[in-house]
Amino acid sequence: MIKEKYYISGFCSIKEKKVFKNGNQLYVDSESDNLKDFAKGIYKYLELKYPKFHKMDELCKLGFLASEVLIKDMKEVDQDTALVLSNKSSSLDTDRKHQESIQDREDFYPSPAVFVYTLPNIIMGEISIKNKLKSENAFFVTESFDAEFVSRYSEILINTGKASNVICGWVDLDNDKYDVFLAFLSKKGKIELTKEELNNLYNQ
Amino acid sequence: MAELREELKEKLIEQLSLEDVEVSEIGDNDPLFGDGLGLDSIDALELIVLLEKDYGIKLKDPKEGKAIFESISVMADYISKHRTK
């Protein structure tokens, strides 16, 4: 396999009530006291018109919003742009809500709308539907962001012709604590893709 | 019946997270699926749960929902005839 050079052509993070794109602060919300309102604020800031957003669970909203920020200024996203995401807490935040709804046998009304989000890979489904992606996707649950694994997996997808670009990163949520980082990998760009560089950008 | 129709509109907005929709924007006879409110298959399942939880109506066959959830008027009519709570 020929080792080609790939690049990080854009990156985005959502941390501590702030949204950053390519290292620059794009949005800050010091007023909202919960994640739902914070996410809604970003949705409004981005001037999105996508009613399905409001039906998503908070984990999906975070991944979806980060992807929208990441591709905001692109004319279009190639349909074969792969998605390689990861996190530590899987869908635990919504798993708990579902568990609560089935805890009491006398009051047993699980919500289908909650249940569909009891898998973290639904984030990729939502991003794919919005951007009409027909591509490879994979979601990994790891203890912390593994830049080496994610970058190598993404490189293989591009190198083997399975994807022309990759959106990769970390979308984690547990009990209102969130940590989101997405990067757009392609054959063009200024920042060469290495595990060190990807890690540096994640830790910014 | 008008009161039940208003109640259903409020429940729909709350249960189905229709944040961009106001009660006044939902017509009694507007189709709930397709070109109307644009509800999807998960919403249909959510409405089946709502019928059972709030009105004590348990549908034996989920396919029955297609006719019952045609519009707010049809839903209200069905609930008023079959509710147990």
CSV table of C-alpha atoms in Angstrom, one decimal:
chain,number,residue,atom,x,y,z
A,1,MET,CA,0.0,0.0,0.0
A,2,ILE,CA,1.4,3.4,-1.0
A,3,LYS,CA,1.6,5.8,1.9
A,4,GLU,CA,0.0,9.1,0.7
A,5,LYS,CA,-0.1,12.3,2.6
A,6,TYR,CA,-3.5,13.4,3.9
A,7,TYR,CA,-4.5,16.6,5.5
A,8,ILE,CA,-6.7,18.1,8.2
A,9,SER,CA,-8.6,20.7,6.2
A,10,GLY,CA,-10.8,21.8,9.0
A,11,PHE,CA,-11.7,21.1,12.6
A,12,CYS,CA,-14.2,22.0,15.2
A,13,SER,CA,-14.8,21.6,18.9
A,14,ILE,CA,-17.6,22.2,21.3
A,15,LYS,CA,-16.4,22.5,24.9
A,16,GLU,CA,-17.5,24.4,28.0
A,17,LYS,CA,-20.3,26.3,26.4
A,18,LYS,CA,-18.2,27.4,23.5
A,19,VAL,CA,-17.9,26.4,19.8
A,20,PHE,CA,-14.6,26.7,18.0
A,21,LYS,CA,-13.9,26.3,14.3
A,22,ASN,CA,-10.3,26.0,13.1
A,23,GLY,CA,-9.1,27.2,16.5
A,24,ASN,CA,-11.3,30.4,16.5
A,25,GLN,CA,-14.2,30.9,18.8
A,26,LEU,CA,-17.4,30.9,16.8
A,27,TYR,CA,-20.0,30.9,19.5
A,28,VAL,CA,-20.2,31.3,23.2
A,29,ASP,CA,-23.2,31.0,25.5
A,30,SER,CA,-22.8,32.1,29.1
A,31,GLU,CA,-26.5,32.2,29.9
A,32,SER,CA,-27.9,28.7,29.3
A,33,ASP,CA,-27.8,26.4,32.3
A,34,ASN,CA,-28.4,23.2,30.5
A,35,LEU,CA,-27.2,21.4,27.4
A,36,LYS,CA,-30.5,21.4,25.7
A,37,ASP,CA,-30.7,25.2,25.7
A,38,PHE,CA,-27.0,25.5,24.7
A,39,ALA,CA,-27.5,23.2,21.7
A,40,LYS,CA,-30.6,25.2,20.7
A,41,GLY,CA,-28.6,28.3,20.9
A,42,ILE,CA,-26.0,26.9,18.5
A,43,TYR,CA,-28.8,25.7,16.2
A,44,LYS,CA,-30.2,29.2,16.0
A,45,TYR,CA,-26.8,30.8,15.6
A,46,LEU,CA,-26.2,28.5,12.6
A,47,GLU,CA,-29.6,29.5,11.2
A,48,LEU,CA,-30.5,25.9,10.6
A,49,LYS,CA,-34.0,25.0,9.4
A,50,TYR,CA,-34.1,21.3,10.2
A,51,PRO,CA,-37.1,20.4,12.5
A,52,LYS,CA,-35.7,16.8,13.0
A,53,PHE,CA,-32.9,18.4,15.1
A,54,HIS,CA,-35.4,19.0,18.0
A,55,LYS,CA,-36.2,15.3,18.1
A,56,MET,CA,-32.6,14.2,18.5
A,57,ASP,CA,-31.1,13.3,21.8
A,58,GLU,CA,-28.4,15.6,23.2
A,59,LEU,CA,-25.5,13.4,22.1
A,60,CYS,CA,-26.8,13.4,18.5
A,61,LYS,CA,-27.4,17.2,18.7
A,62,LEU,CA,-23.8,17.7,19.7
A,63,GLY,CA,-22.4,15.6,16.9
A,64,PHE,CA,-24.9,17.0,14.4
A,65,LEU,CA,-24.1,20.6,15.3
A,66,ALA,CA,-20.3,20.0,15.2
A,67,SER,CA,-20.7,18.5,11.7
A,68,GLU,CA,-22.7,21.5,10.6
A,69,VAL,CA,-20.0,23.9,11.9
A,70,LEU,CA,-17.3,21.8,10.2
A,71,ILE,CA,-18.9,21.9,6.8
A,72,LYS,CA,-20.5,25.3,7.1
A,73,ASP,CA,-18.6,27.0,4.4
A,74,MET,CA,-18.2,24.1,2.0
A,75,LYS,CA,-20.2,24.2,-1.2
A,76,GLU,CA,-21.1,20.5,-0.9
A,77,VAL,CA,-19.9,17.4,0.9
A,78,ASP,CA,-18.9,14.5,-1.3
A,79,GLN,CA,-21.3,11.6,-0.9
A,80,ASP,CA,-18.5,9.2,-0.1
A,81,THR,CA,-17.2,11.2,2.8
A,82,ALA,CA,-16.8,8.6,5.5
A,83,LEU,CA,-17.6,9.1,9.2
A,84,VAL,CA,-15.3,7.7,11.9
A,85,LEU,CA,-16.4,8.8,15.4
A,86,SER,CA,-15.6,7.7,18.9
A,87,ASN,CA,-16.4,8.4,22.5
A,88,LYS,CA,-16.1,7.1,26.0
A,89,SER,CA,-19.7,7.1,27.3
A,90,SER,CA,-21.4,5.5,24.3
A,91,SER,CA,-25.1,6.5,24.5
A,92,LEU,CA,-25.2,6.2,28.3
A,93,ASP,CA,-27.0,9.5,28.7
A,94,THR,CA,-30.0,8.3,26.8
A,95,ASP,CA,-29.7,4.7,28.0
A,96,ARG,CA,-30.4,6.0,31.5
A,97,LYS,CA,-33.5,7.9,30.3
A,98,HIS,CA,-34.8,4.7,28.6
A,99,GLN,CA,-34.1,2.6,31.7
A,100,GLU,CA,-36.0,5.0,33.9
A,101,SER,CA,-39.1,4.6,31.6
A,102,ILE,CA,-39.1,0.8,32.0
A,103,GLN,CA,-38.1,0.7,35.6
A,104,ASP,CA,-41.6,0.5,37.0
A,105,ARG,CA,-43.7,-2.4,35.8
A,106,GLU,CA,-46.8,-0.5,36.8
A,107,ASP,CA,-45.9,2.5,34.8
A,108,PHE,CA,-44.2,0.9,31.8
A,109,TYR,CA,-44.3,3.3,28.9
A,110,PRO,CA,-40.9,3.2,27.0
A,111,SER,CA,-40.7,6.0,24.5
A,112,PRO,CA,-39.8,4.9,20.9
A,113,ALA,CA,-38.4,8.4,20.3
A,114,VAL,CA,-36.0,7.9,23.2
A,115,PHE,CA,-35.2,4.2,22.4
A,116,VAL,CA,-34.0,4.9,18.9
A,117,TYR,CA,-31.1,6.9,20.4
A,118,THR,CA,-29.8,4.1,22.6
A,119,LEU,CA,-26.9,3.6,20.3
A,120,PRO,CA,-24.2,6.1,19.7
A,121,ASN,CA,-23.8,5.4,16.0
A,122,ILE,CA,-27.2,7.1,15.4
A,123,ILE,CA,-25.2,10.3,15.3
A,124,MET,CA,-23.7,9.2,12.0
A,125,GLY,CA,-27.1,8.3,10.7
A,126,GLU,CA,-28.3,11.8,11.4
A,127,ILE,CA,-25.3,13.4,9.8
A,128,SER,CA,-25.6,11.1,6.8
A,129,ILE,CA,-29.3,11.8,6.3
A,130,LYS,CA,-28.8,15.6,6.5
A,131,ASN,CA,-25.9,15.6,4.0
A,132,LYS,CA,-27.1,12.7,1.8
A,133,LEU,CA,-23.9,10.7,2.5
A,134,LYS,CA,-23.7,7.2,1.3
A,135,SER,CA,-20.5,6.2,2.8
A,136,GLU,CA,-18.5,4.1,5.2
A,137,ASN,CA,-19.1,4.8,8.9
A,138,ALA,CA,-17.8,3.4,12.1
A,139,PHE,CA,-18.2,4.3,15.8
A,140,PHE,CA,-15.7,3.2,18.4
A,141,VAL,CA,-16.0,3.3,22.2
A,142,THR,CA,-12.6,4.0,23.8
A,143,GLU,CA,-11.4,5.3,27.1
A,144,SER,CA,-10.1,8.5,25.6
A,145,PHE,CA,-9.6,10.1,22.2
A,146,ASP,CA,-7.3,7.8,20.3
A,147,ALA,CA,-5.8,10.0,17.6
A,148,GLU,CA,-3.5,7.3,16.3
A,149,PHE,CA,-6.3,4.7,15.8
A,150,VAL,CA,-8.7,7.2,14.4
A,151,SER,CA,-6.2,8.7,11.9
A,152,ARG,CA,-4.9,5.3,10.8
A,153,TYR,CA,-8.4,4.0,10.3
A,154,SER,CA,-9.4,7.1,8.3
A,155,GLU,CA,-6.2,6.9,6.2
A,156,ILE,CA,-7.0,3.3,5.3
A,157,LEU,CA,-10.5,4.4,4.1
A,158,ILE,CA,-9.1,7.0,1.9
A,159,ASN,CA,-6.1,5.0,0.7
A,160,THR,CA,-8.2,2.0,-0.3
A,161,GLY,CA,-10.6,4.2,-2.2
A,162,LYS,CA,-13.5,3.6,0.2
A,163,ALA,CA,-13.8,7.4,0.9
A,164,SER,CA,-12.6,10.6,-0.7
A,165,ASN,CA,-12.7,12.4,2.7
A,166,VAL,CA,-13.3,11.5,6.3
A,167,ILE,CA,-15.1,13.3,9.1
A,168,CYS,CA,-13.5,11.9,12.3
A,169,GLY,CA,-13.4,12.7,15.9
A,170,TRP,CA,-14.8,12.4,19.4
A,171,VAL,CA,-18.4,13.1,20.5
A,172,ASP,CA,-18.8,12.3,24.2
A,173,LEU,CA,-21.6,13.2,26.6
A,174,ASP,CA,-22.4,12.0,30.1
A,175,ASN,CA,-24.6,13.8,32.6
A,176,ASP,CA,-24.4,17.2,30.9
A,177,LYS,CA,-20.6,16.9,30.6
A,178,TYR,CA,-19.7,17.0,26.9
A,179,ASP,CA,-16.6,17.0,24.8
A,180,VAL,CA,-16.8,17.3,21.1
A,181,PHE,CA,-14.1,17.4,18.5
A,182,LEU,CA,-14.4,16.8,14.7
A,183,ALA,CA,-11.9,17.0,12.0
A,184,PHE,CA,-12.3,17.0,8.2
A,185,LEU,CA,-9.6,14.9,6.6
A,186,SER,CA,-8.9,15.0,2.9
A,187,LYS,CA,-6.2,15.0,0.3
A,188,LYS,CA,-5.9,18.8,0.3
A,189,GLY,CA,-5.2,21.1,3.1
A,190,LYS,CA,-2.5,22.9,5.1
A,191,ILE,CA,-2.2,20.8,8.2
A,192,GLU,CA,-0.7,17.4,7.4
A,193,LEU,CA,-2.5,14.6,9.1
A,194,THR,CA,-0.5,12.9,11.9
A,195,LYS,CA,-1.6,11.5,15.1
A,196,GLU,CA,0.4,14.2,17.0
A,197,GLU,CA,-1.3,17.0,15.0
A,198,LEU,CA,-4.8,15.5,15.5
A,199,ASN,CA,-4.1,15.2,19.2
A,200,ASN,CA,-2.8,18.7,19.4
A,201,LEU,CA,-6.0,20.1,17.7
A,202,TYR,CA,-8.2,18.0,20.0
A,203,ASN,CA,-6.4,19.3,23.1
A,204,GLN,CA,-6.6,23.0,22.0
B,1,MET,CA,-64.7,17.7,21.5
B,2,ALA,CA,-63.0,21.1,20.7
B,3,GLU,CA,-61.3,20.9,24.1
B,4,LEU,CA,-59.9,17.4,23.3
B,5,ARG,CA,-58.7,18.6,19.9
B,6,GLU,CA,-56.7,21.5,21.6
B,7,GLU,CA,-55.4,19.1,24.2
B,8,LEU,CA,-54.2,16.7,21.5
B,9,LYS,CA,-52.4,19.5,19.6
B,10,GLU,CA,-50.6,20.5,22.8
B,11,LYS,CA,-49.6,16.9,23.5
B,12,LEU,CA,-48.4,16.4,19.9
B,13,ILE,CA,-46.1,19.4,20.1
B,14,GLU,CA,-44.8,18.3,23.5
B,15,GLN,CA,-44.4,14.6,22.9
B,16,LEU,CA,-43.1,14.8,19.4
B,17,SER,CA,-40.8,17.8,20.0
B,18,LEU,CA,-42.4,20.0,17.4
B,19,GLU,CA,-40.5,23.0,18.7
B,20,ASP,CA,-41.1,25.2,15.6
B,21,VAL,CA,-44.9,24.5,15.6
B,22,GLU,CA,-47.6,26.5,17.4
B,23,VAL,CA,-51.0,25.1,18.4
B,24,SER,CA,-52.7,27.6,16.2
B,25,GLU,CA,-50.8,26.3,13.2
B,26,ILE,CA,-52.2,22.8,13.4
B,27,GLY,CA,-55.6,22.7,11.6
B,28,ASP,CA,-58.2,20.2,12.9
B,29,ASN,CA,-58.2,18.4,9.5
B,30,ASP,CA,-54.6,18.9,8.5
B,31,PRO,CA,-52.9,15.5,7.6
B,32,LEU,CA,-50.5,14.6,10.4
B,33,PHE,CA,-48.2,12.6,8.2
B,34,GLY,CA,-46.8,13.3,4.7
B,35,ASP,CA,-47.4,16.8,3.6
B,36,GLY,CA,-49.0,17.9,6.8
B,37,LEU,CA,-47.0,18.1,10.0
B,38,GLY,CA,-44.4,15.7,8.4
B,39,LEU,CA,-44.5,13.2,11.1
B,40,ASP,CA,-42.4,10.0,10.7
B,41,SER,CA,-42.7,6.3,11.7
B,42,ILE,CA,-41.1,6.9,15.1
B,43,ASP,CA,-43.7,9.6,15.7
B,44,ALA,CA,-46.4,7.1,14.8
B,45,LEU,CA,-45.1,4.7,17.5
B,46,GLU,CA,-44.9,7.6,20.0
B,47,LEU,CA,-48.6,8.4,19.3
B,48,ILE,CA,-49.5,4.7,19.9
B,49,VAL,CA,-47.8,5.0,23.3
B,50,LEU,CA,-49.6,8.3,24.0
B,51,LEU,CA,-53.0,6.7,23.3
B,52,GLU,CA,-52.4,4.0,25.8
B,53,LYS,CA,-50.7,6.1,28.5
B,54,ASP,CA,-53.0,9.1,28.5
B,55,TYR,CA,-56.3,7.6,27.3
B,56,GLY,CA,-56.1,3.9,28.1
B,57,ILE,CA,-56.5,2.8,24.5
B,58,LYS,CA,-54.3,-0.1,23.5
B,59,LEU,CA,-54.2,-0.7,19.7
B,60,LYS,CA,-54.1,-4.4,19.0
B,61,ASP,CA,-52.6,-3.8,15.6
B,62,PRO,CA,-50.2,-0.9,15.1
B,63,LYS,CA,-51.4,-0.7,11.5
B,64,GLU,CA,-54.7,0.7,12.9
B,65,GLY,CA,-52.8,3.9,13.6
B,66,LYS,CA,-52.7,4.8,10.0
B,67,ALA,CA,-56.4,5.6,9.9
B,68,ILE,CA,-56.6,6.9,13.5
B,69,PHE,CA,-53.8,9.4,13.1
B,70,GLU,CA,-55.1,10.9,9.9
B,71,SER,CA,-55.8,14.2,11.5
B,72,ILE,CA,-56.5,15.8,14.9
B,73,SER,CA,-60.2,15.6,14.2
B,74,VAL,CA,-60.1,11.9,13.4
B,75,MET,CA,-57.9,11.2,16.5
B,76,ALA,CA,-60.2,13.1,18.8
B,77,ASP,CA,-63.2,11.3,17.5
B,78,TYR,CA,-61.6,7.9,18.0
B,79,ILE,CA,-60.3,8.8,21.5
B,80,SER,CA,-63.7,10.1,22.6
B,81,LYS,CA,-65.3,6.8,21.5
B,82,HIS,CA,-62.7,4.4,22.9
B,83,ARG,CA,-61.1,6.1,25.9
B,84,THR,CA,-61.0,4.3,29.3
B,85,LYS,CA,-59.4,7.1,31.2
